[in-house]
CSV table of C-alpha atoms in Angstrom, one decimal:
chain,number,residue,atom,x,y,z
W,5,UNK,CA,22.0,17.9,-194.0
W,6,UNK,CA,19.8,19.1,-191.3
W,7,UNK,CA,21.4,18.4,-188.0
W,8,UNK,CA,18.9,16.8,-185.3
W,9,UNK,CA,18.5,18.6,-182.2
W,10,UNK,CA,19.4,16.4,-179.2
W,11,UNK,CA,16.9,16.5,-176.3
W,12,UNK,CA,18.8,17.3,-172.9
W,13,UNK,CA,19.1,14.4,-170.6
W,14,UNK,CA,16.7,14.5,-167.7
W,15,UNK,CA,17.7,13.5,-164.2
W,16,UNK,CA,15.6,10.9,-162.5
W,17,UNK,CA,13.1,12.2,-160.1
W,18,UNK,CA,13.5,16.0,-160.9
W,19,UNK,CA,11.0,16.5,-163.3
W,20,UNK,CA,8.2,18.6,-161.9
W,21,UNK,CA,4.8,16.8,-162.1
W,22,UNK,CA,1.7,19.1,-162.6
W,23,UNK,CA,-1.7,17.6,-161.4
W,24,UNK,CA,-5.0,18.9,-160.1
W,25,UNK,CA,-6.2,18.8,-157.6
W,26,UNK,CA,-3.3,17.8,-155.0
W,27,UNK,CA,-5.7,16.9,-152.3
W,28,UNK,CA,-9.0,14.5,-152.7
W,29,UNK,CA,-11.6,14.7,-149.7
W,30,UNK,CA,-14.2,12.1,-150.0
W,31,UNK,CA,-17.6,12.8,-147.9
W,32,UNK,CA,-19.6,9.9,-146.5
W,33,UNK,CA,-22.7,11.4,-146.8
W,34,UNK,CA,-22.4,12.8,-150.3
W,35,UNK,CA,-22.2,9.9,-152.8
W,36,UNK,CA,-21.3,12.4,-155.8
W,37,UNK,CA,-17.9,12.8,-153.9
W,38,UNK,CA,-17.1,9.1,-153.8
W,39,UNK,CA,-15.9,9.4,-157.4
W,40,UNK,CA,-13.3,12.2,-158.2
W,41,UNK,CA,-11.1,13.2,-160.8
W,42,UNK,CA,-7.3,13.9,-161.1
W,43,UNK,CA,-6.1,15.9,-164.1
W,44,UNK,CA,-2.3,15.1,-165.5
W,45,UNK,CA,-1.1,17.9,-167.4
W,46,UNK,CA,1.9,17.4,-169.8
W,47,UNK,CA,3.6,21.0,-170.7
W,48,UNK,CA,6.6,19.1,-172.1
W,49,UNK,CA,7.5,18.7,-175.7
W,50,UNK,CA,7.8,15.0,-175.3
W,51,UNK,CA,5.2,12.2,-174.5
W,52,UNK,CA,5.0,11.1,-170.9
W,53,UNK,CA,3.8,7.6,-169.6
W,54,UNK,CA,2.3,7.5,-166.0
W,55,UNK,CA,1.5,5.1,-163.3
W,56,UNK,CA,-0.7,5.6,-160.3
W,57,UNK,CA,0.2,4.1,-157.0
W,58,UNK,CA,-1.4,4.0,-153.7
W,59,UNK,CA,-0.8,3.3,-150.0
W,60,UNK,CA,-4.1,1.4,-149.5
W,61,UNK,CA,-5.0,0.1,-153.0
W,62,UNK,CA,-7.8,-2.1,-151.8
W,63,UNK,CA,-9.9,1.0,-150.7
W,64,UNK,CA,-9.8,2.9,-154.0
W,65,UNK,CA,-10.6,1.8,-157.5
W,66,UNK,CA,-8.4,3.6,-160.1
W,67,UNK,CA,-9.8,4.0,-163.7
W,68,UNK,CA,-6.5,3.6,-166.2
W,69,UNK,CA,-4.2,3.4,-163.3
W,70,UNK,CA,-1.5,3.4,-166.1
W,71,UNK,CA,-1.1,5.4,-169.5
W,72,UNK,CA,0.3,8.0,-171.5
W,73,UNK,CA,0.0,11.8,-172.0
W,74,UNK,CA,1.0,13.2,-175.3
W,75,UNK,CA,3.0,16.6,-175.5
W,76,UNK,CA,0.9,19.7,-174.4
W,77,UNK,CA,-2.0,17.7,-173.6
W,78,UNK,CA,-3.8,16.6,-170.5
W,79,UNK,CA,-5.5,13.3,-169.3
W,80,UNK,CA,-8.2,12.7,-166.6
W,81,UNK,CA,-7.7,9.8,-164.0
W,82,UNK,CA,-10.7,8.7,-162.3
W,83,UNK,CA,-10.6,7.6,-158.5
W,84,UNK,CA,-13.3,5.9,-156.9
W,85,UNK,CA,-13.6,5.2,-153.1
W,86,UNK,CA,-15.0,1.8,-152.7
W,87,UNK,CA,-15.0,1.3,-149.0
W,88,UNK,CA,-16.8,4.2,-147.3
W,89,UNK,CA,-17.3,3.3,-143.7
W,90,UNK,CA,-16.9,5.0,-140.2
W,91,UNK,CA,-13.6,2.8,-139.5
W,92,UNK,CA,-12.1,5.1,-142.3
W,93,UNK,CA,-13.1,8.3,-141.2
W,94,UNK,CA,-10.2,10.9,-140.8
W,95,UNK,CA,-7.8,8.3,-142.3
W,96,UNK,CA,-5.2,9.9,-144.4
W,97,UNK,CA,-4.0,7.7,-147.6
W,98,UNK,CA,-1.6,8.7,-150.2
W,99,UNK,CA,-1.5,8.3,-154.1
W,100,UNK,CA,1.9,8.7,-156.0
W,101,UNK,CA,1.5,9.7,-159.5
W,102,UNK,CA,5.0,8.8,-161.0
W,103,UNK,CA,5.9,9.8,-164.8
W,104,UNK,CA,8.5,8.8,-167.1
W,105,UNK,CA,9.5,9.0,-170.9
W,106,UNK,CA,7.7,6.4,-172.8
W,107,UNK,CA,11.0,4.9,-173.8
W,108,UNK,CA,12.5,4.8,-170.5
W,109,UNK,CA,11.8,2.8,-167.1
W,110,UNK,CA,13.2,5.4,-164.7
W,111,UNK,CA,10.8,7.6,-163.1
W,112,UNK,CA,11.4,11.2,-164.1
W,113,UNK,CA,9.2,12.8,-161.5
W,114,UNK,CA,6.4,12.0,-159.1
W,115,UNK,CA,3.9,13.9,-157.0
W,116,UNK,CA,2.0,12.8,-154.1
W,117,UNK,CA,-1.8,13.5,-153.5
W,118,UNK,CA,-3.4,12.8,-150.3
W,119,UNK,CA,-6.8,11.3,-149.8
W,120,UNK,CA,-9.1,11.6,-146.7
W,121,UNK,CA,-12.8,10.4,-146.2
W,122,UNK,CA,-14.9,12.6,-143.7
W,123,UNK,CA,-18.1,11.6,-142.3
W,124,UNK,CA,-19.7,14.9,-143.8
W,125,UNK,CA,-19.2,18.3,-145.5
W,126,UNK,CA,-21.3,20.0,-143.0
W,127,UNK,CA,-19.0,19.9,-140.0
W,128,UNK,CA,-18.5,22.7,-137.8
W,129,UNK,CA,-15.9,25.4,-139.2
W,130,UNK,CA,-13.6,24.7,-136.1
W,131,UNK,CA,-13.6,21.0,-136.5
W,132,UNK,CA,-12.9,21.4,-140.5
W,133,UNK,CA,-9.9,23.7,-139.7
W,134,UNK,CA,-8.7,21.1,-137.2
W,135,UNK,CA,-8.7,18.5,-139.9
W,136,UNK,CA,-7.2,20.5,-142.4
W,137,UNK,CA,-4.3,21.5,-140.0
W,138,UNK,CA,-3.8,17.7,-139.3
W,139,UNK,CA,-3.8,17.1,-142.9
W,140,UNK,CA,-1.1,19.5,-143.6
W,141,UNK,CA,0.9,18.3,-140.8
W,142,UNK,CA,0.7,14.8,-142.1
W,143,UNK,CA,1.9,15.9,-145.5
W,144,UNK,CA,4.6,17.9,-144.3
W,145,UNK,CA,5.9,14.8,-142.4
W,146,UNK,CA,5.7,12.6,-145.3
W,147,UNK,CA,7.6,15.0,-147.5
W,148,UNK,CA,10.3,15.3,-144.9
W,149,UNK,CA,10.5,11.5,-144.8
W,150,UNK,CA,10.8,11.3,-148.8
W,151,UNK,CA,13.7,13.9,-148.4
W,152,UNK,CA,15.8,12.3,-145.8
W,153,UNK,CA,18.3,10.9,-148.3
W,154,UNK,CA,18.9,14.4,-149.6
W,155,UNK,CA,21.0,17.3,-148.5
W,156,UNK,CA,18.8,19.6,-146.4
W,157,UNK,CA,18.4,23.1,-147.5
W,158,UNK,CA,18.4,25.9,-145.2
W,159,UNK,CA,15.4,28.4,-146.1
W,160,UNK,CA,14.9,31.7,-144.1
W,161,UNK,CA,11.5,31.6,-141.8
W,162,UNK,CA,8.7,32.9,-143.4
W,163,UNK,CA,5.2,34.4,-141.7
W,164,UNK,CA,3.0,33.0,-144.6
W,165,UNK,CA,2.3,33.8,-148.1
W,166,UNK,CA,1.5,37.4,-149.3
W,167,UNK,CA,-1.9,38.6,-150.3
W,168,UNK,CA,-0.6,38.6,-153.9
W,169,UNK,CA,0.4,34.9,-153.9
W,170,UNK,CA,-2.9,33.9,-152.3
W,171,UNK,CA,-4.8,35.8,-155.1
W,172,UNK,CA,-2.7,34.3,-157.8
W,173,UNK,CA,-3.4,30.9,-156.3
W,174,UNK,CA,-7.1,31.5,-156.2
W,175,UNK,CA,-7.1,32.6,-159.7
W,176,UNK,CA,-5.2,29.7,-160.9
W,177,UNK,CA,-7.3,27.1,-159.3
W,178,UNK,CA,-10.4,29.0,-160.7
W,179,UNK,CA,-8.9,28.7,-164.1
W,180,UNK,CA,-8.3,24.9,-163.7
W,181,UNK,CA,-11.9,24.4,-162.5
W,182,UNK,CA,-13.4,26.0,-165.7
W,183,UNK,CA,-14.4,24.0,-168.6
W,184,UNK,CA,-11.8,23.2,-171.4
W,185,UNK,CA,-12.6,24.2,-174.9
W,186,UNK,CA,-14.7,21.6,-176.7
W,187,UNK,CA,-16.7,20.4,-173.8
W,188,UNK,CA,-20.4,20.6,-175.1
W,189,UNK,CA,-22.3,19.7,-171.7
W,190,UNK,CA,-21.4,22.8,-169.5
W,191,UNK,CA,-23.7,25.6,-168.4
W,192,UNK,CA,-20.5,27.8,-168.0
W,193,UNK,CA,-20.6,30.8,-170.8
W,194,UNK,CA,-18.4,29.8,-174.0
W,195,UNK,CA,-16.1,32.6,-173.4
W,196,UNK,CA,-15.1,31.1,-170.1
W,197,UNK,CA,-13.7,28.0,-171.6
W,198,UNK,CA,-10.1,27.7,-171.6
W,199,UNK,CA,-7.7,26.0,-173.9
W,200,UNK,CA,-5.5,23.2,-172.7
W,201,UNK,CA,-2.5,25.5,-173.1
W,202,UNK,CA,-4.0,28.0,-171.0
W,203,UNK,CA,-4.8,25.7,-168.2
W,204,UNK,CA,-1.1,24.4,-168.4
W,205,UNK,CA,-0.1,27.7,-167.7
W,206,UNK,CA,-2.4,28.2,-164.8
W,207,UNK,CA,-1.0,24.9,-163.3
W,208,UNK,CA,2.5,25.9,-163.9
W,209,UNK,CA,1.8,29.3,-162.2
W,210,UNK,CA,-0.1,27.4,-159.2
W,211,UNK,CA,2.8,25.1,-158.8
W,212,UNK,CA,5.4,27.9,-158.6
W,213,UNK,CA,3.4,30.0,-156.0
W,214,UNK,CA,2.3,27.2,-154.0
W,215,UNK,CA,5.8,25.3,-153.7
W,216,UNK,CA,7.4,27.4,-151.0
W,217,UNK,CA,4.7,26.7,-148.7
W,218,UNK,CA,4.2,23.0,-149.5
W,219,UNK,CA,7.8,22.0,-148.5
């Protein structure tokens, strides 16, 4: 009689969540950016169910805010900004993507995505750099706030990511932006279409090389 393999018990909140992109920027003067797509990857051997939460749900419409992802697959979540006006320029909102096993209620992992509405993509470089710096500072503060109940970890000071880390990050981002195998309506050559598994690897590597600089 074949012995059934037991799945290791998963600790609540510790499961890494792979989602791309990790930041949404909407531009008021570019209507094509008012609808954006988050891709949730499931590299695990078990199905996941997900839920999308938001700090300001009245400003956004989320298509399929709850759902499931099969093992070794991915799912697209469409987010539309429905309250584009000057009063919201520069305001940082947050989405929380929460995942759990289909048979469980407890959240096994979560990932936060920041969303910002800017007046135009044609901002001066200096103003754009200042905006990006402000967004990163806000993200760092929110991550610190989420971890106040945990024992802080002492990390050595670092001057920043190495060139190899930056290069790997760029390659992984480029891979995630390429079409997936099976997409017919694409101008990209077929040999540049990647499989879901290849994109899962790229998402995993991107998460590994970027995590030391995000927390």
